[in-house]
Every structure is written in structure tokens, then in C-alpha cells.
Amino acid sequence: MAAAADDLLDTPPAPAPTFFQTTMGKRVAVGAGIAVVLAVMLAVWMWSQAPEYRVLFSNYSDRDGGAITASLDQMGVPYKFSEGGSAILVPAEQIHDLRLKLAAQGLPKGGNVGFELMENQKLGVSQFLEQVNYQRSLEGELARSIQSLGSVSAARVHLALPKPSVFVRDQQKPTASVLLNLQPGRALDPGQVSAIVHLVASSVPELTTGSVTVVDQNGNLLSDPTNKAAGGKQLDPNQLKYVEQLQQNIIKQVESIIKPLVGDGNVRAEATAEVDFAQVDTAAEMYKPNSPPEPQAIRSQQTSESNQPGAGASGIPGALSNQPPGVNSAPIEGQQAANGQAAGAGPSRRDSTTNFEVDKTIRYEQRPMGGIKRLTVGVVVNYRRSVDAATGKVTVRPLSAAEVAQINELVKQAMGYSQARGDTLNVTNAPFDGVDKPAEAVQAPDWWRDPANFPLFKEIGRYLLVFGVIAFLYYRFLRPLLRPAIKKFDEATAIPEEEKEEEQDQEDADEEAAEADEAKEEEVEKQRQDMGYRANLQMAQDLAREDPRIVANVIKAWLGSNE
């Protein structure tokens, strides 16, 4: 016994269990590993869900850039600059909302001052300075209007406004110059240049379109004032566009009325229109005599008569012959004839002038420009095509003469045919190339080639990339780092086989004791139900003296049920 006691004293005490050997340590280790994996996965996910930035504004001035960034900071919107700082980038889902909000604040101003310059006028400003500010404001407003065009990146407008003069010979007309900075790879067609010229000319009083010059950033003269100075003898872009639209409308009308008869794709039409852009004013004044049945209208009539006395002397010589003659009176024709015969009167003269009204017609005719002088339309109709459903054989046949005549009449009605105007129409029935080929079934593209599925493939690829990155991080870095800790954790928490057997025997004994206690408790409970209060009390006292453990278990059960 003493030797055994000495051996027990010499045996070193069992080492204290480490933290990872305890239940709490195991839970902490597992939780730490899960937290690390979740943190890495969350980081990769947040990286994949980073907002996509797009251009809010580009090619802005420094003043506009400062105002825009200050407004974005005030609204709490994240932003960043592109390489070189030439553009401001914001999240794609907020770009349209931000543009509207910044436009409500008048941003960007484009580096040009407009009529807001007139809002800060000070007292005592000279008239010259007021005129300069007005000219600057007008130039800035015109530049802003021109910059609203899609092809124009920036614009500058220079106005030369002469001073008004009371003398007509000293009056000068204003002129304007416009410098355009176009977008990369963009160009203005003649119609757009003409629109800019008319925009500037309409905004300045007494400014004509011939006095506006438009130049691009490369020094190319876009406007051609020589054509305007020539009196518009050449067709301008608007007239050419009108002719093209007129021809296209005729083609569309002809094809739309023939397609229901021959089918879609079986008719082709072309039209040529000769348009008269001359503006003619005619004034005609015509005279013609009255027609014989109509009475002639007398406008004026004049008659004169004169009589000359005879050569022989008459009367009594003396004082009476030297007196002036008295008032003449028209003699009666019978009396004049008698007196002439009697007195030997001389020759007489009678003149009569009659003016009649002459018919007069004055006509003023004004013909507007843009009238159609002549139309020429050509129509080609394909042969009839039929396919045998059983054999798939294709048969073609020409249209009948009645069908061609019907199409001819329909085309005349659609184009507005006029024989007096000299219009021509030619309808031809001819087979189109490939009309006898069998119809090929249109096959839908494969699902991996369908462009409609490309966005879905992009999203799937994005998530696969995220999953691959997370898996690579876990198996390449996280798992090797955790492997030693997991091994040590397993070794530390490993229980020897002998202890396992003892724990198992103890657990079996505890289970048997618990079963025996439950049996006794059930027996006691049954006896207690059969006996009265006093008997139960006596039995409880006896039981407490004999076996206190059973009583303790009963009280413990009561307390557990009360909870």
C-alpha cells in the first residue's frame, strides 16, 4: 500500500485541458473559420456588385466642373473622374436623374454667359458697357442654342453690331461669325448648316443669312454666302430634300396600293419628279373691240360748225358799218339757207368727234414655287409564284393583260397622273431573280448564337467568375491555413479509448439508476394516489428516512414542473 501511495505521489498530475479542448473552444474555432470564409465571400460579392459608372458630362470647362462636383457632393452622390479628367463618371442607375437635377440648377453652363449677365447690372454703368454686356449675352445664348445640336461639341458666336445712324448712306448691316467644334467623327450636312445660319440670322435684327459665316474647328468654311448673294439661283438643301421626299412619297403610295395584289416583295417602283421652283408674277392688260351684237358705249362726243360770209359788200356805208357786230345766234337751217340764197352766203364747215369705250382686261397671276412640272414613274411587277404543297415544286407564270391593265390604272390614280402635264408611266411584268427557287424555311438561330441571350450569358459568366474566385481563395489559401489548426484541434479534443469506455460504463450505470428511480417514482406515485393524505404523509416520512435520494428526486421533479 505504501509503494502504491508513493507511485501515486511520483506520478505527474494530468495536464489541464486547453481552450480548444473545451466545448466553448470548439465552438469559437468553428465560428472563426466560418466568419473568415463568409468575410472573403462577402468581399468578393461586394466587388462583383460594385456600381457601374458612366459619363455624366464631358468636355466641360473648369468652372462648370467645379460647380457640378460641388452639387454632387451636396447631394451625396459618389463620382469619379476618367483618365485625364475630361469626364465626370457617376453610377449608371442615377445618371438620368442627376442630369435633370443639374439642368434645373442651370448646369453645365457651357462656359458661355447668357442673359443672366444682365441680372447683375450696377447703377452708374455707362451705355457702352451696357451695349457690350448685351452683345455678350446674345452671343452666349446663341452659342448655347447651337451647342444643343448633337453633332456640335462647343460653339462660339461673334456678332458685329454697327452703331445706328440717322443717315441712310451711313447705315451698315450687322454680320455674324460662328465657330463650331464638332464631335469626333461627326459632320454637319448642308441642311444643318443652313439651319444654324437661319437660327443666327433670325435672332439678330436686320441680320441676313448671307451675312452669317460658319466655320468648323479645322478651318473649313461650312456656309457658302456666294450662293445666297447670287440671288438663290441654285437649289438649296431644303429644295433638294423636298424633291426627294416627293419622290419617296410617290413610290410609297404606288407600292402600298400594288402590294395587296401581288404580295410583299413582288413590286418595285421608282419615280422622278421635275419640280418648278421659280416664283412667277404675271400682270397682263388686254384690249379688244366690242362684239357686234353688243351696243357701243359712247364715252364723249364733240361737234363744231363754222360759216364764212360772201365776198360782196353789203349794208349802208357810214357810222353803222364801223360798229362791232352783235351776239351771234344760230340761224335756223331753213332761214340760213334762205338768207344764203338771198344774200349770197359763202361756204360753211362742220366737224363732229365721237369717242367710244374700248374693252380692257387686267389680270394679275402669281404662281407659287414648288409646282410639279412632270412626273415619270416606272413599276416592275414580279411573276405569279405558286408552290405545290405535296411535291414542293415552284411554278411561275406572267400576269394576264387584264391584271397588268388594272395595275396600270391603279398606279395612275396613286401617282396623280396628268396627260396634260406630260406625265409618263411604264408598268412592266418580269420575273425577279430567284423567283423560281424553292422557299427555304427560316431557321431560328441556336440559343447560344441568339443575340437576345447575350446579356444573360454575361450575367451567368459574372456569377461563375465570382464563384470561381471564392472557391480558389478557399481551397488555395484559407483551407491550407486552417488545416494545422484543425489538426491540432482534433488532437487536443481527442479522448483516449479507456476514458471513452469508462464514460460509456458510467453513462450506462446512470441510465440504469435513472430507470430504477423512475420505476420507484411510478410505484410511489401509484401508492400515493391510493392512500389518503395522512397515509401519504406518513409514507413520505418513512420514505425520507429510508431512502432520501428518492425524495430528493421527487422534489426536483416538482420544482421542474412548477417552472
Phi, psi and omega in degrees: 000321180294320179296320179296323178294320178297320179297323179292326178289322180287337181292126180294149180293150179296137181297148179289140180297139177287174182295321182286347176278344179276165179295319179296320179297319177299317181295320180295319180296315179296318179296322179295318178297317179296321181296319180295316180296316179296323179296316179295316179297319179295322179296315179294321179295316178296325177295321179289333181264016178298138183296145178275127183263140176229168185284124174274305176217149178221161179054048181260162177279165180298322180294316178294322179298317177296319180293322180292313180295324177296320178293321178294320176297321180293325179276354179073034182259127177290145179209163175208166183256150175282174179297127183091349178071022181274355182212149176255125182253137178227165177304140187297326183286349181249002190294317183290320179296319181292323179297320179293318180295318179291326176295326176295333177271002180079025180246144351279154180274351176077011179077359180249141176266139180250212182289356173293344176296333181280352181283339184251037178289139180256157177290144179085012179285137181288163179294325179297316179294324176296319178294321178295317179296322178295318179294319177298318180296317180295319178296318179295319179295320177295320178296320178296320180295320180289325180291344178289347175290144185294328183275351185258123177273316179210158181211149174227138182237131177241123180249135174249098183256107181289158178287140179291148181228147179280347180263132183294323183289342179263358180285139180234147181272146178287156177229164182215148176229135183235126176250122184249137171249104187277157176294152180299130179076009180249155179214158179257134175277167182302328179294320179291322176297318178297324178295319178295318179298314180292328177297314180292317182294328181281347183265348182242128180298139175064018177263123181266160180294332178289348181260012180249128180243131181241127182228142176266182185290343178268004180083012179278133178280112182274325178268150181236090183291345182294324179293323179289324180290337180282004177087018178070037180286340179259158180288133176270170182301327180295321179292319177296321178294324178296317179296317180295317179295323178297315179295318180294323178295319178296316179298317181296318179295318181294313182293323181292331180274340181264333183302319179298338182272321186249351180096158181291135180084004182251014179217139175228137182223146174222146183223145175232126183242130173259114186249136179263110180263009178281133176262112189250130172242122184240132175233120183236138177232115187239143178238144176207149179288161178292146176292149183304322181291336183280139177293144179278134180265125180276124179273318178202153181217135182222131181230136178225140179229147178216141178237138176248129180291167181286169183282336184287150179281149180212159178097175183265126178293147178140206185291327182293330181288338182270357179282151178294151182289157178279189181291132179286145177227143182289116180286153174291141186302319180292319180291320179297320179294322180292317180294322179294322179290325184282318187265355180074048183295159181273192182289152179239159182223138181223125179242136180225127179236126180233126178253126179255153176286139178248137179299142182218127180237124178245123183232131176245122183235129179234115181257124181288157179282156179098010179284148181278125178270321184196142177240138175230121185232133175238132183232132176241126182245135182284161175293159174289137183236130179225144183238130177283122184293329184282309184264342182077012180283139182259131179237134179238146178212149179286163177286153178284166180297325179294320179293320178295320178295321178296316178297322179299316180293320179296320179294321178299318179292323183288323183273349184075052185296135178225116179289325179295330180279345180089025180290149178234146180219135179224116179250122183238135175253112184215151179285136176280161179292126179083015181290334182268004179282144178293150181289135179258132179291133179282116181266136178289141179295156177300153185296332179278351176254355181287121180298337180293339181267357182299317177300322179295319177297324179296316179294318179297317178298325179294314180291324176297322177297317179297316179297318179297320179295317180296315179297320178297317179296322183290310185281336183268326186240309189290314183294316177298326179290324182275345184298313177299320180295321179293322179295313178298321179298318178294318179294320181291325182270003180289136181254131178299160183292322181297317179295324178297319179294317179298317179295324179292318178297319179295319178295322178294317179296319179297322180293320178295317178297322179294322178294318178297317178298320179295322178295316179296319179298320179294320179294316179297319181296323179293317178294322180296324179292328181281328184267166180278188183294314182292321179295321178295322180293317179295319179296321179294320178295315179296320180294323179294326178285324182281312184221089180295338183294321179293320179298319179297321179294323179295315179296322178297320177296322178296316180296322178295323177290328178290328178295000000 
